Amino acid sequence: MRKIRLERKANTQLLDQFARDLNPSQLAAATAPDGYNLILAGPGSGKTRVITYRVAHLLARGVPPDSIMLVTFTRRAAREMVGRLETLIGPHAAQIWAGTFHHIGNRILRRSAETLGFAPNFTILDSEDQADMIRLAMDDAGFYGTNAMTPKPSQVQNLISFAFNVSEPIETIIARRYPDLAEWTDRLLKTAVCYADRKRAANCMDYDDLLGQWDRLIRDFPDQRKAIAGRFRHVLVDEMQDTNAIQARLVETLTREGQGNLTAVGDDAQSIYGFRGANYDNILKFAERNPSAKVFTLDVNYRSTPEIVAFTNASIGHNTSGFGKTLISARSPGTLPVSVPARDASEEAEFVCQQVLEWHEQGTDLGEIAVLYRNHYDSVLLQAELVARGIPYTVRSGQKFFEQAHIKDVLAYLRVIVNARDEVAWRRLLLLLPGIGPAKSSAIYNQLSSASDPHQGLATAEMMTLLPTKSKGAFAGFVADLRKIQATEPEAHPAAAIHAILKGGYPATVKARYERPDQRIGDIEQVGVLAAKYESLERLISDLMLAGDLYGVDTLDSAEPEQHLVLSSIHQAKGLEWSRVFVIRLVEEGFPNARGLKEEGGEEEERRVFYVAITRAKDELYLTYPTLLQRGGWGVSIVAKPSRFLTEVDPALVEPAILETDDTF
């Protein structure tokens, strides 16, 4: 067959705009030739702009938008980039395959699920669902009735997931990271097999499967690999330093099989997800794996003052691994970072609150101020002080909107409509009914799953014999509600399905089981508003189940009031910035984290966590630590050593402060 390539004329006007909007190093990276490209982008160096303009450059050259894969680590980042692209080149930017690895994997697998032994309407398990199914798999593997030292389902879930993400056998991970579980190795291996079997039987995938099954698709099915690789002429990966072994293998396999055009963007100094399986070598050895790769460095920082940049350079300079780089600030001089010792954690909290109030009185919005911490429990005393002083705040390490119980209940209704073999969703709904506990819900589900259509199996005589007398009325109401939801043709009218749930018996369940029922029902109504934007129930469910992301900040209610102080773990602050930043509880064994120091390369990863924290600040940076710490709640105080991340940096780069207590009234 004759192949004819369509030549599209380059958009010279857009290319002229690049030269106006980008500095020389940004322009070189954005307009790099085809092939393998590594863009090392320091904090505040315009990384998002360069990636966006890189894609715009490809489109201006005539590359079809649907042949570009842009992988980000948050949905928010993908939306931001596509939004910028639409401003630059118009609405067809929406045709780009942009999203997280999990979103793109889900999209690909919907088209090829049957090749892998799944139906295209598979549902996605979140972390709570996974724990529920792993609990059942542990029973299958013989854990039922064992002693109190039996591993918890959440621990087994973390073990299985970590082994997958680092591509190592479970027994290897047990020996290295979980030696206390060694006696259970055989049963844990069986649990992993039973868990996989249960997921397949229920036509469900967890988050790891969205990567693992995608990997299996292109590894074991050459025709699929060729088709997927041929679809994408260019692959771009944001935050390459945060990818795990599977993710790097996916994009590099597709690139080698396809057009050979891969652009990886990231900063090795911000690699802080080793505990989740991120592989530091994915960015560090990119050029070694891809010898033809060209390397570009973005080293002009537009975010922070020269004083803050000098401090961050000096800090990360103590790491011996990584690419050598020195950032240069493009801003006017400001003030030195300030080091503040406090008597104890209570005084540290008092100081933070006082300083926040002073800045606010001077005109700084509370939303432009953040308090960052290594460990979530380090924020407890501060939260108490904020409440006492009436300072509004938001915590970025709390429960995500779609992880709340009432939202998960509604999702369970929708999931059993789409996938009638979704065991976790059925069990969740059955446990809402009076008189039905775990054992009875298991028996009911087993009866349902034996029917060719589980929905038809709801109303059989055999089913009624399984129900306790006090449950039969509620069960009949539940079946009637499901029928009404199905009658709305929910596959094409998701909002109608939500409306039917609100018109049925579920609101009464909310009032009986949960606090603040009116607020929860209002939440469900908002999900209905969201559902009205969808023409497919399956797509709605997939998007809701993937509403969280790697950093845990991308949910329906992620917009925060401007007049709320932000409290955040450092890992969840990654990629964000504030005018004024506190980094608190900077003491040895706290930050750096004592457990992290025991890992291979742990000190350098902890220093990278510190680097991420201090590079969030634009104008002012305060580094605080208590000199006395209470242990165990017994009122016993110990002397705390300041963090090495403070003491190892040239003192000339930090302004020391002394807190003077005024006890006069």
XYZ file of C-alpha atoms in Angstrom:
665
model
C 0.000 0.000 0.000
C 1.285 3.449 -0.889
C 1.830 5.836 2.023
C 1.592 9.576 1.482
C 2.629 11.932 4.285
C 0.585 15.091 4.664
C 2.810 18.140 5.026
C 1.423 20.945 7.150
C 2.798 24.458 7.003
C 4.542 25.618 10.155
C 2.904 28.415 12.144
C 5.640 31.054 11.850
C 3.658 33.593 13.892
C 3.572 31.220 16.848
C 7.268 30.439 16.486
C 8.003 34.188 16.639
C 6.037 34.357 19.887
C 8.288 31.678 21.401
C 11.317 33.931 20.985
C 9.502 36.731 22.805
C 8.149 34.642 25.683
C 11.079 32.325 26.467
C 14.623 32.925 27.636
C 17.418 31.325 25.541
C 17.661 28.106 27.587
C 13.872 27.706 27.660
C 13.660 28.337 23.908
C 16.363 25.757 23.157
C 14.497 23.133 25.216
C 11.055 23.964 23.791
C 12.261 23.784 20.185
C 14.633 20.829 20.591
C 14.835 18.541 17.559
C 13.123 15.164 17.447
C 14.640 12.257 19.346
C 15.402 11.764 23.024
C 15.527 14.961 25.083
C 16.107 15.439 28.818
C 15.107 18.820 30.240
C 16.480 19.454 33.746
C 14.238 22.126 35.229
C 15.102 23.629 38.605
C 12.404 25.033 40.925
C 10.721 28.155 39.582
C 12.509 27.895 36.224
C 9.374 27.899 34.073
C 9.071 24.140 33.608
C 5.340 24.188 32.862
C 5.787 26.968 30.324
C 8.566 25.066 28.544
C 6.548 21.820 28.353
C 3.532 23.737 27.060
C 5.577 25.545 24.430
C 7.309 22.285 23.507
C 3.914 20.776 22.667
C 2.843 23.983 20.893
C 6.068 23.806 18.869
C 5.207 20.261 17.772
C 1.689 21.306 16.820
C 3.013 24.342 14.931
C 5.217 21.963 12.927
C 2.121 20.005 11.910
C 2.226 17.088 14.364
C -1.398 15.900 14.844
C -2.555 16.630 18.423
C -3.975 13.127 18.948
C -0.532 11.664 18.232
C 1.009 13.425 21.248
C 1.051 11.798 24.700
C 1.689 14.229 27.563
C 2.053 12.437 30.892
C 1.866 14.484 34.097
C 1.742 13.515 37.755
C -1.397 15.450 38.583
C -4.621 16.022 36.712
C -4.298 19.664 37.708
C -0.997 19.951 35.818
C -2.529 18.329 32.728
C -5.516 20.690 32.820
C -3.249 23.701 33.255
C -1.064 22.738 30.298
C -3.978 21.958 28.003
C -5.608 25.252 29.036
C -2.468 27.168 28.115
C -2.224 25.291 24.831
C -5.802 26.180 23.932
C -4.866 29.840 24.440
C -1.851 29.413 22.180
C -3.163 27.219 19.394
C -6.920 26.839 19.804
C -9.470 24.197 20.904
C -7.898 21.250 19.064
C -5.309 21.156 21.894
C -7.934 19.125 23.763
C -7.232 16.216 21.382
C -3.820 15.660 22.995
C -3.577 12.551 25.179
C -2.834 14.498 28.367
C -3.162 13.153 31.897
C -1.559 11.083 34.606
C -0.104 7.651 33.893
C -3.190 6.136 35.509
C -5.621 8.194 33.430
C -3.882 7.341 30.178
C -3.581 3.698 31.200
C -7.291 3.581 31.974
C -8.077 5.091 28.573
C -5.910 2.589 26.715
C -7.159 -0.405 28.694
C -10.822 0.405 28.030
C -10.069 -0.276 24.363
C -8.138 -3.505 24.926
C -9.523 -4.972 28.165
C -10.843 -8.136 26.536
C -7.354 -8.992 25.270
C -6.301 -9.134 28.930
C -9.295 -11.147 30.157
C -11.325 -8.195 31.489
C -14.547 -6.664 30.238
C -14.322 -3.048 29.011
C -16.652 -1.938 31.834
C -14.158 -2.893 34.567
C -14.326 -0.744 37.685
C -11.415 0.768 39.597
C -10.672 0.051 43.246
C -9.422 2.852 45.472
C -7.169 2.201 48.474
C -10.045 1.382 50.851
C -11.599 -0.985 48.319
C -8.220 -2.665 47.866
C -7.883 -3.234 51.609
C -11.370 -4.799 51.695
C -10.551 -7.183 48.864
C -7.117 -8.021 50.280
C -8.833 -8.931 53.558
C -10.911 -11.461 51.647
C -7.846 -12.714 49.762
C -6.043 -13.187 53.089
C -8.899 -15.437 54.216
C -8.550 -17.363 50.944
C -4.839 -17.787 51.673
C -5.397 -19.256 55.138
C -4.931 -16.218 57.380
C -8.406 -16.593 58.916
C -8.202 -17.504 62.598
C -4.461 -16.889 62.937
C -2.995 -15.074 65.933
C -2.990 -11.376 66.803
C 0.363 -10.877 65.071
C -1.216 -11.550 61.670
C -0.332 -8.779 59.183
C -3.003 -6.131 58.757
C -4.652 -5.850 55.309
C -3.292 -2.321 54.877
C 0.227 -3.625 55.531
C -0.225 -6.423 53.008
C -1.649 -3.922 50.526
C 1.442 -1.707 50.905
C 3.730 -4.724 50.517
C 2.080 -5.944 47.302
C 1.938 -2.436 45.837
C 5.552 -1.567 46.676
C 6.820 -4.833 45.195
C 4.922 -4.052 41.999
C 6.163 -0.472 41.756
C 9.816 -1.401 42.162
C 9.431 -4.531 39.978
C 10.866 -6.892 42.567
C 9.531 -10.205 43.957
C 7.418 -9.966 47.088
C 9.774 -12.257 48.998
C 12.671 -9.894 48.217
C 10.743 -6.917 49.579
C 9.781 -8.884 52.700
C 13.429 -9.721 53.384
C 14.594 -6.136 52.858
C 11.778 -3.970 54.222
C 9.441 -6.216 56.225
C 11.596 -8.819 58.019
C 8.959 -9.134 60.753
C 6.647 -10.686 58.134
C 9.120 -13.384 57.082
C 7.227 -16.193 58.839
C 4.158 -15.354 56.747
C 5.944 -15.336 53.380
C 4.175 -18.353 51.866
C 0.726 -17.116 52.845
C 1.538 -13.591 51.639
C 2.562 -14.941 48.243
C -0.691 -16.889 48.096
C -2.604 -13.780 49.174
C -1.176 -11.864 46.209
C -2.366 -14.615 43.850
C -5.823 -14.775 45.464
C -6.100 -10.983 45.328
C -5.356 -10.996 41.593
C -7.895 -13.808 41.075
C -10.595 -11.945 42.987
C -10.009 -8.751 41.010
C -10.345 -10.625 37.743
C -13.518 -12.424 38.914
C -15.028 -9.094 39.992
C -13.898 -7.356 36.768
C -11.990 -4.787 38.800
C -8.555 -3.219 38.631
C -6.663 -1.277 41.282
C -4.432 1.710 40.561
C -1.362 -0.467 40.086
C -3.237 -2.597 37.534
C -3.780 0.480 35.362
C -0.005 0.445 34.922
C 0.638 -3.292 35.235
C -2.028 -4.401 32.784
C -0.931 -1.677 30.362
C 2.623 -2.979 30.710
C 1.396 -6.542 30.145
C -0.539 -5.417 27.077
C 2.541 -4.076 25.317
C 4.888 -6.776 26.662
C 2.875 -9.907 25.875
C 0.888 -8.820 22.818
C 3.166 -7.601 20.009
C 0.263 -6.462 17.831
C -1.038 -4.283 20.652
C 2.444 -2.904 21.333
C 2.866 -2.012 17.668
C -0.576 -0.402 17.449
C -0.191 1.704 20.604
C 3.379 2.733 19.796
C 2.366 3.642 16.249
C -0.383 5.898 17.523
C 1.983 8.274 19.321
C 4.593 10.225 17.386
C 5.783 12.120 20.467
C 5.747 11.224 24.169
C 6.459 13.834 26.854
C 6.808 12.967 30.555
C 6.658 15.577 33.310
C 8.352 14.919 36.690
C 10.513 12.099 35.332
C 12.285 11.840 38.691
C 9.046 10.608 40.267
C 8.438 7.705 37.870
C 8.791 4.106 39.010
C 10.287 1.182 37.109
C 6.996 0.314 35.347
C 6.251 3.871 34.248
C 9.716 4.437 32.794
C 9.576 1.100 30.999
C 6.163 1.925 29.514
C 7.152 5.213 27.906
C 10.583 4.049 26.792
C 9.191 0.837 25.266
C 6.530 2.756 23.338
C 9.117 5.275 22.158
C 11.605 2.666 20.944
C 8.863 0.693 19.201
C 7.424 3.856 17.702
C 8.857 7.122 16.402
C 11.740 7.449 18.881
C 10.638 10.843 20.191
C 10.672 11.086 23.990
C 11.017 14.280 26.023
C 11.580 13.754 29.760
C 11.297 16.763 32.057
C 12.149 16.943 35.731
C 14.547 17.816 38.511
C 16.627 15.119 40.165
C 16.967 17.375 43.228
C 13.198 17.067 43.781
C 13.060 13.261 43.739
C 11.220 12.571 47.026
C 8.949 9.598 46.368
C 11.330 6.691 46.939
C 8.981 5.379 49.640
C 6.353 4.872 46.914
C 8.718 3.107 44.564
C 9.931 6.072 42.498
C 13.264 5.199 40.910
C 15.835 8.004 41.142
C 17.843 6.421 38.309
C 15.000 6.983 35.854
C 16.126 10.583 35.473
C 19.735 10.223 36.617
C 20.568 7.557 34.021
C 18.209 8.688 31.269
C 21.068 9.578 28.904
C 22.833 6.312 29.744
C 19.761 4.293 28.707
C 19.219 6.520 25.674
C 22.726 7.421 24.410
C 21.492 9.807 21.712
C 19.712 11.981 24.284
C 20.297 15.721 24.318
C 20.309 17.428 27.739
C 18.936 20.917 28.387
C 19.194 22.789 31.695
C 16.805 25.481 32.952
C 18.697 27.294 35.688
C 17.036 30.726 35.958
C 14.683 30.861 38.940
C 11.779 33.292 38.527
C 10.079 32.350 41.792
C 12.363 33.139 44.710
C 14.578 36.016 45.815
C 18.371 35.712 45.384
C 18.766 35.134 49.119
C 16.377 32.183 49.144
C 17.929 30.752 45.969
C 21.440 31.015 47.457
C 20.289 29.108 50.545
C 18.628 26.378 48.475
C 21.728 26.009 46.276
C 23.941 25.638 49.342
C 21.629 23.063 50.908
C 21.248 20.718 47.945
C 24.954 21.093 47.221
C 25.618 18.740 50.146
C 24.184 15.845 48.114
C 26.865 13.969 46.213
C 24.542 12.289 43.692
C 22.616 14.069 40.996
C 23.309 16.535 38.214
C 25.397 19.531 39.165
C 23.464 22.766 38.861
C 23.400 26.240 40.373
C 20.205 28.230 40.068
C 20.289 31.965 39.447
C 17.480 34.193 40.674
C 15.917 36.604 38.201
C 14.381 38.666 40.995
C 15.503 41.734 42.928
C 17.228 41.262 46.318
C 15.064 40.470 49.344
C 15.725 39.268 52.873
C 17.757 36.329 54.167
C 15.959 33.170 55.304
C 15.410 33.372 59.065
C 16.307 30.621 61.553
C 14.113 30.715 64.682
C 14.769 28.510 67.735
C 11.835 28.222 70.155
C 11.772 26.963 73.728
C 9.415 24.117 72.870
C 6.797 23.113 70.318
C 4.138 25.269 71.967
C 6.288 28.379 71.694
C 7.091 27.463 68.093
C 3.337 27.399 67.367
C 2.843 30.740 69.150
C 5.566 32.350 67.052
C 4.123 31.063 63.775
C 0.663 32.379 64.665
C 1.994 35.767 65.735
C 4.005 36.170 62.547
C 1.046 35.096 60.406
C -1.166 37.713 62.062
C 1.470 40.438 61.570
C 1.791 39.646 57.865
C -1.966 39.524 57.492
C -2.370 42.918 59.188
C 0.227 44.276 56.744
C -1.927 43.149 53.813
C -0.761 39.612 52.970
C -3.597 37.216 52.142
C -3.605 34.166 54.422
C -3.704 31.994 51.304
C -0.259 33.348 50.379
C 1.231 31.888 53.570
C 2.035 28.198 54.117
C 3.347 26.131 57.006
C 5.148 22.999 55.825
C 6.138 19.967 57.883
C 7.826 16.614 57.368
C 5.379 14.615 59.510
C 1.650 15.286 59.771
C 1.625 14.986 63.573
C 3.979 17.974 63.742
C 0.972 20.181 62.898
C -1.241 19.144 65.841
C -0.082 21.759 68.379
C -0.077 24.428 65.706
C -3.665 23.610 64.757
C -4.721 23.973 68.388
C -3.040 27.393 68.579
C -4.651 28.505 65.318
C -8.084 27.534 66.639
C -7.442 29.367 69.903
C -6.503 32.530 68.016
C -9.320 32.248 65.499
C -7.025 32.055 62.474
C -8.780 30.205 59.614
C -6.681 27.478 58.042
C -6.908 24.496 55.723
C -4.979 21.234 56.033
C -3.778 19.698 52.780
C -3.172 16.285 54.313
C -6.785 15.549 55.213
C -9.254 13.109 53.701
C -10.006 13.604 50.031
C -13.562 14.446 49.001
C -14.135 11.182 47.147
C -12.776 9.100 50.031
C -15.611 10.191 52.340
C -18.001 7.405 53.292
C -21.194 8.869 51.828
C -19.545 9.618 48.489
C -18.156 6.088 48.337
C -21.659 4.745 49.069
C -23.086 6.630 46.091
C -20.224 5.438 43.908
C -21.018 1.866 44.975
C -24.586 2.249 43.650
C -23.204 3.458 40.329
C -20.501 0.794 40.195
C -22.894 -2.156 40.519
C -25.002 -0.668 37.730
C -21.985 -0.507 35.397
C -20.244 -3.686 36.568
C -22.627 -6.196 38.138
C -19.688 -8.335 39.350
C -18.039 -5.591 41.417
C -17.758 -7.533 44.679
C -16.433 -4.646 46.786
C -19.267 -2.327 45.733
C -21.953 -4.977 46.427
C -20.534 -5.689 49.870
C -20.445 -1.992 50.717
C -24.113 -1.572 49.798
C -25.218 -4.745 51.589
C -23.474 -3.672 54.796
C -25.611 -0.520 54.824
C -28.698 -2.669 55.429
C -29.822 -3.449 58.993
C -29.032 -6.937 60.242
C -26.437 -7.686 57.547
C -22.842 -8.065 58.666
C -19.683 -9.259 56.917
C -20.575 -12.974 56.986
C -24.114 -12.448 55.707
C -22.974 -9.991 53.005
C -20.468 -12.600 51.844
C -23.184 -15.255 51.581
C -25.494 -12.874 49.704
C -22.750 -11.870 47.264
C -21.837 -15.504 46.623
C -25.473 -16.157 45.756
C -25.564 -13.112 43.474
C -22.341 -13.983 41.692
C -23.637 -17.463 40.850
C -26.419 -15.935 38.746
C -25.851 -15.145 35.069
C -27.142 -11.633 35.852
C -26.567 -10.634 39.497
C -29.310 -7.998 39.294
C -31.864 -10.681 38.412
C -30.533 -12.800 41.261
C -31.630 -10.161 43.775
C -35.292 -11.133 43.664
C -35.144 -14.945 43.848
C -36.591 -17.232 46.500
C -33.084 -18.504 47.286
C -32.011 -14.969 48.067
C -34.898 -14.358 50.444
C -34.006 -17.457 52.454
C -30.551 -15.976 53.133
C -31.928 -12.764 54.657
C -32.604 -12.283 58.365
C -36.255 -11.470 59.014
C -35.474 -7.914 60.167
C -33.517 -7.262 56.948
C -36.136 -8.324 54.400
C -38.044 -5.040 54.286
C -34.896 -2.931 53.935
C -33.552 -5.341 51.313
C -36.753 -5.067 49.284
C -36.450 -1.276 49.409
C -32.823 -1.538 48.297
C -33.777 -3.721 45.318
C -36.529 -1.281 44.387
C -34.053 1.603 44.514
C -31.689 -0.230 42.177
C -34.535 -0.843 39.746
C -35.398 2.882 39.765
C -31.770 3.821 39.147
C -31.602 1.390 36.227
C -34.844 2.814 34.828
C -33.190 6.221 34.377
C -30.921 4.723 31.686
C -27.912 5.838 33.746
C -25.296 4.780 31.198
C -26.333 7.790 29.109
C -27.779 9.969 31.894
C -25.436 9.882 34.925
C -27.067 12.881 36.603
C -30.450 11.105 36.505
C -28.882 8.161 38.355
C -27.664 10.479 41.151
C -31.137 12.051 41.328
C -32.701 8.597 41.656
C -30.363 7.724 44.545
C -31.395 10.930 46.336
C -35.083 10.090 45.762
C -34.704 6.582 47.144
C -33.948 5.241 50.584
C -30.308 6.291 50.778
C -30.879 9.762 52.351
C -32.559 8.004 55.301
C -29.461 5.809 55.599
C -27.274 8.935 55.684
C -29.363 10.422 58.499
C -29.207 7.182 60.480
C -25.487 6.428 60.059
C -23.530 9.663 59.627
C -22.959 12.986 61.347
C -23.937 16.216 59.541
C -26.399 14.414 57.226
C -27.660 17.597 55.550
C -24.131 18.557 54.546
C -23.494 15.066 53.201
C -26.667 15.088 51.138
C -25.570 18.487 49.821
C -22.260 16.881 48.813
C -24.151 14.222 46.847
C -26.194 16.910 45.124
C -22.914 18.511 44.025
C -21.810 15.170 42.583
C -25.082 15.269 40.618
C -24.133 18.705 39.287
C -20.781 17.271 38.207
C -22.478 14.213 36.667
C -24.578 16.470 34.429
C -21.381 17.283 32.501
C -20.960 13.621 31.512
C -22.633 11.621 28.771
C -21.305 8.272 30.031
C -21.724 6.750 33.485
C -18.624 4.611 32.943
C -16.534 7.726 32.225
C -17.958 9.511 35.275
C -17.077 6.617 37.573
C -13.566 6.316 36.146
C -12.906 10.028 36.605
C -14.240 10.005 40.165
C -12.197 6.945 41.125
C -9.104 8.635 39.689
C -9.888 12.018 41.234
C -6.889 11.751 43.553
C -3.364 11.892 42.211
C 0.184 11.205 43.290
C 0.338 14.250 45.497
C -3.187 13.879 46.878
C -4.405 17.421 46.195
C -6.489 17.055 43.053
C -10.093 16.568 44.180
C -13.472 18.143 43.501
C -13.094 20.556 46.408
C -9.415 21.290 45.829
C -10.011 25.032 45.445
C -9.155 26.576 48.796
C -10.395 29.918 50.148
C -7.841 32.677 49.665
C -8.280 33.757 53.265
C -7.161 30.482 54.810
C -3.639 29.761 55.985
C -2.300 26.595 54.322
C -0.897 23.754 56.421
C 0.688 21.039 54.323
C 3.000 18.097 54.410
C 5.992 18.774 52.181
C 5.161 15.892 49.860
C 1.756 17.403 49.151
C 3.226 20.889 48.694
C 5.382 19.772 45.774
C 4.767 21.862 42.671
C 3.136 24.710 44.622
C 4.423 28.090 45.841
C 3.579 30.766 48.404
C 4.828 34.257 49.159
C 5.818 33.363 52.716
C 6.696 29.900 53.970
C 7.440 28.387 57.383
C 9.220 25.044 57.633
C 8.663 23.839 61.193
C 10.007 21.216 63.609
C 13.507 21.181 62.088
C 15.133 18.848 64.601
C 17.300 15.772 64.211
C 15.307 12.506 63.994
C 12.250 14.541 63.064
C 13.515 16.244 59.938
C 15.497 14.403 58.632
C 13.121 11.596 59.466
C 14.817 8.929 61.598
C 13.298 6.047 59.640
C 14.251 7.626 56.325
C 17.882 7.855 57.413
C 18.016 4.076 57.781
C 17.230 3.527 54.089
C 19.984 3.338 51.503
C 20.437 6.876 50.175
C 18.043 8.027 52.884
C 19.920 11.139 53.990
C 20.123 12.485 50.450
C 16.423 11.837 49.855
C 15.581 13.600 53.130
C 17.713 16.545 52.004
C 15.784 16.594 48.738
C 12.560 16.751 50.770
C 14.011 19.766 52.602
C 14.992 21.279 49.245
C 11.425 20.926 47.987
C 10.156 22.656 51.138
C 12.460 25.678 51.001
C 12.033 26.180 47.256
C 8.284 26.772 47.730
C 9.004 30.266 49.164
C 8.887 33.315 46.923
C 9.590 36.233 49.277
C 10.251 35.120 52.850
C 11.366 31.847 54.421
C 11.280 31.022 58.146
C 12.959 27.882 59.498
C 11.818 27.019 63.031
C 12.670 24.378 65.601
C 12.012 23.719 69.320
C 15.000 23.219 71.601
C 12.997 20.983 73.955
C 10.657 18.170 72.936
C 8.172 16.170 74.992
C 8.183 12.433 74.431
C 5.336 9.997 74.876
C 2.935 12.467 76.478
C 4.471 11.938 79.914
C 5.667 15.499 80.380
C 9.301 14.405 80.067
C 11.330 16.872 77.993
C 14.497 16.097 76.086
C 16.941 18.474 74.471
C 16.499 18.529 70.684
C 19.339 19.067 68.250
C 18.727 21.437 65.351
C 18.421 19.650 62.039
C 21.643 19.062 60.128
C 19.930 20.796 57.228
C 20.220 24.020 59.222
C 23.667 23.577 60.730
C 25.456 22.390 57.565
C 24.736 25.542 55.540
C 27.030 28.578 55.668
C 25.699 30.747 58.554
C 26.138 33.836 56.376
C 23.202 32.642 54.269
C 20.759 32.631 57.204
C 19.664 35.343 59.604
C 19.469 33.994 63.192
C 16.603 35.169 65.402
C 15.976 35.036 69.147
C 12.480 34.831 70.627
C 12.039 37.131 73.597
C 9.020 36.396 75.760
C 7.064 39.345 77.104
C 5.140 38.032 80.124
C 3.828 41.422 81.264
C 0.064 41.928 81.357
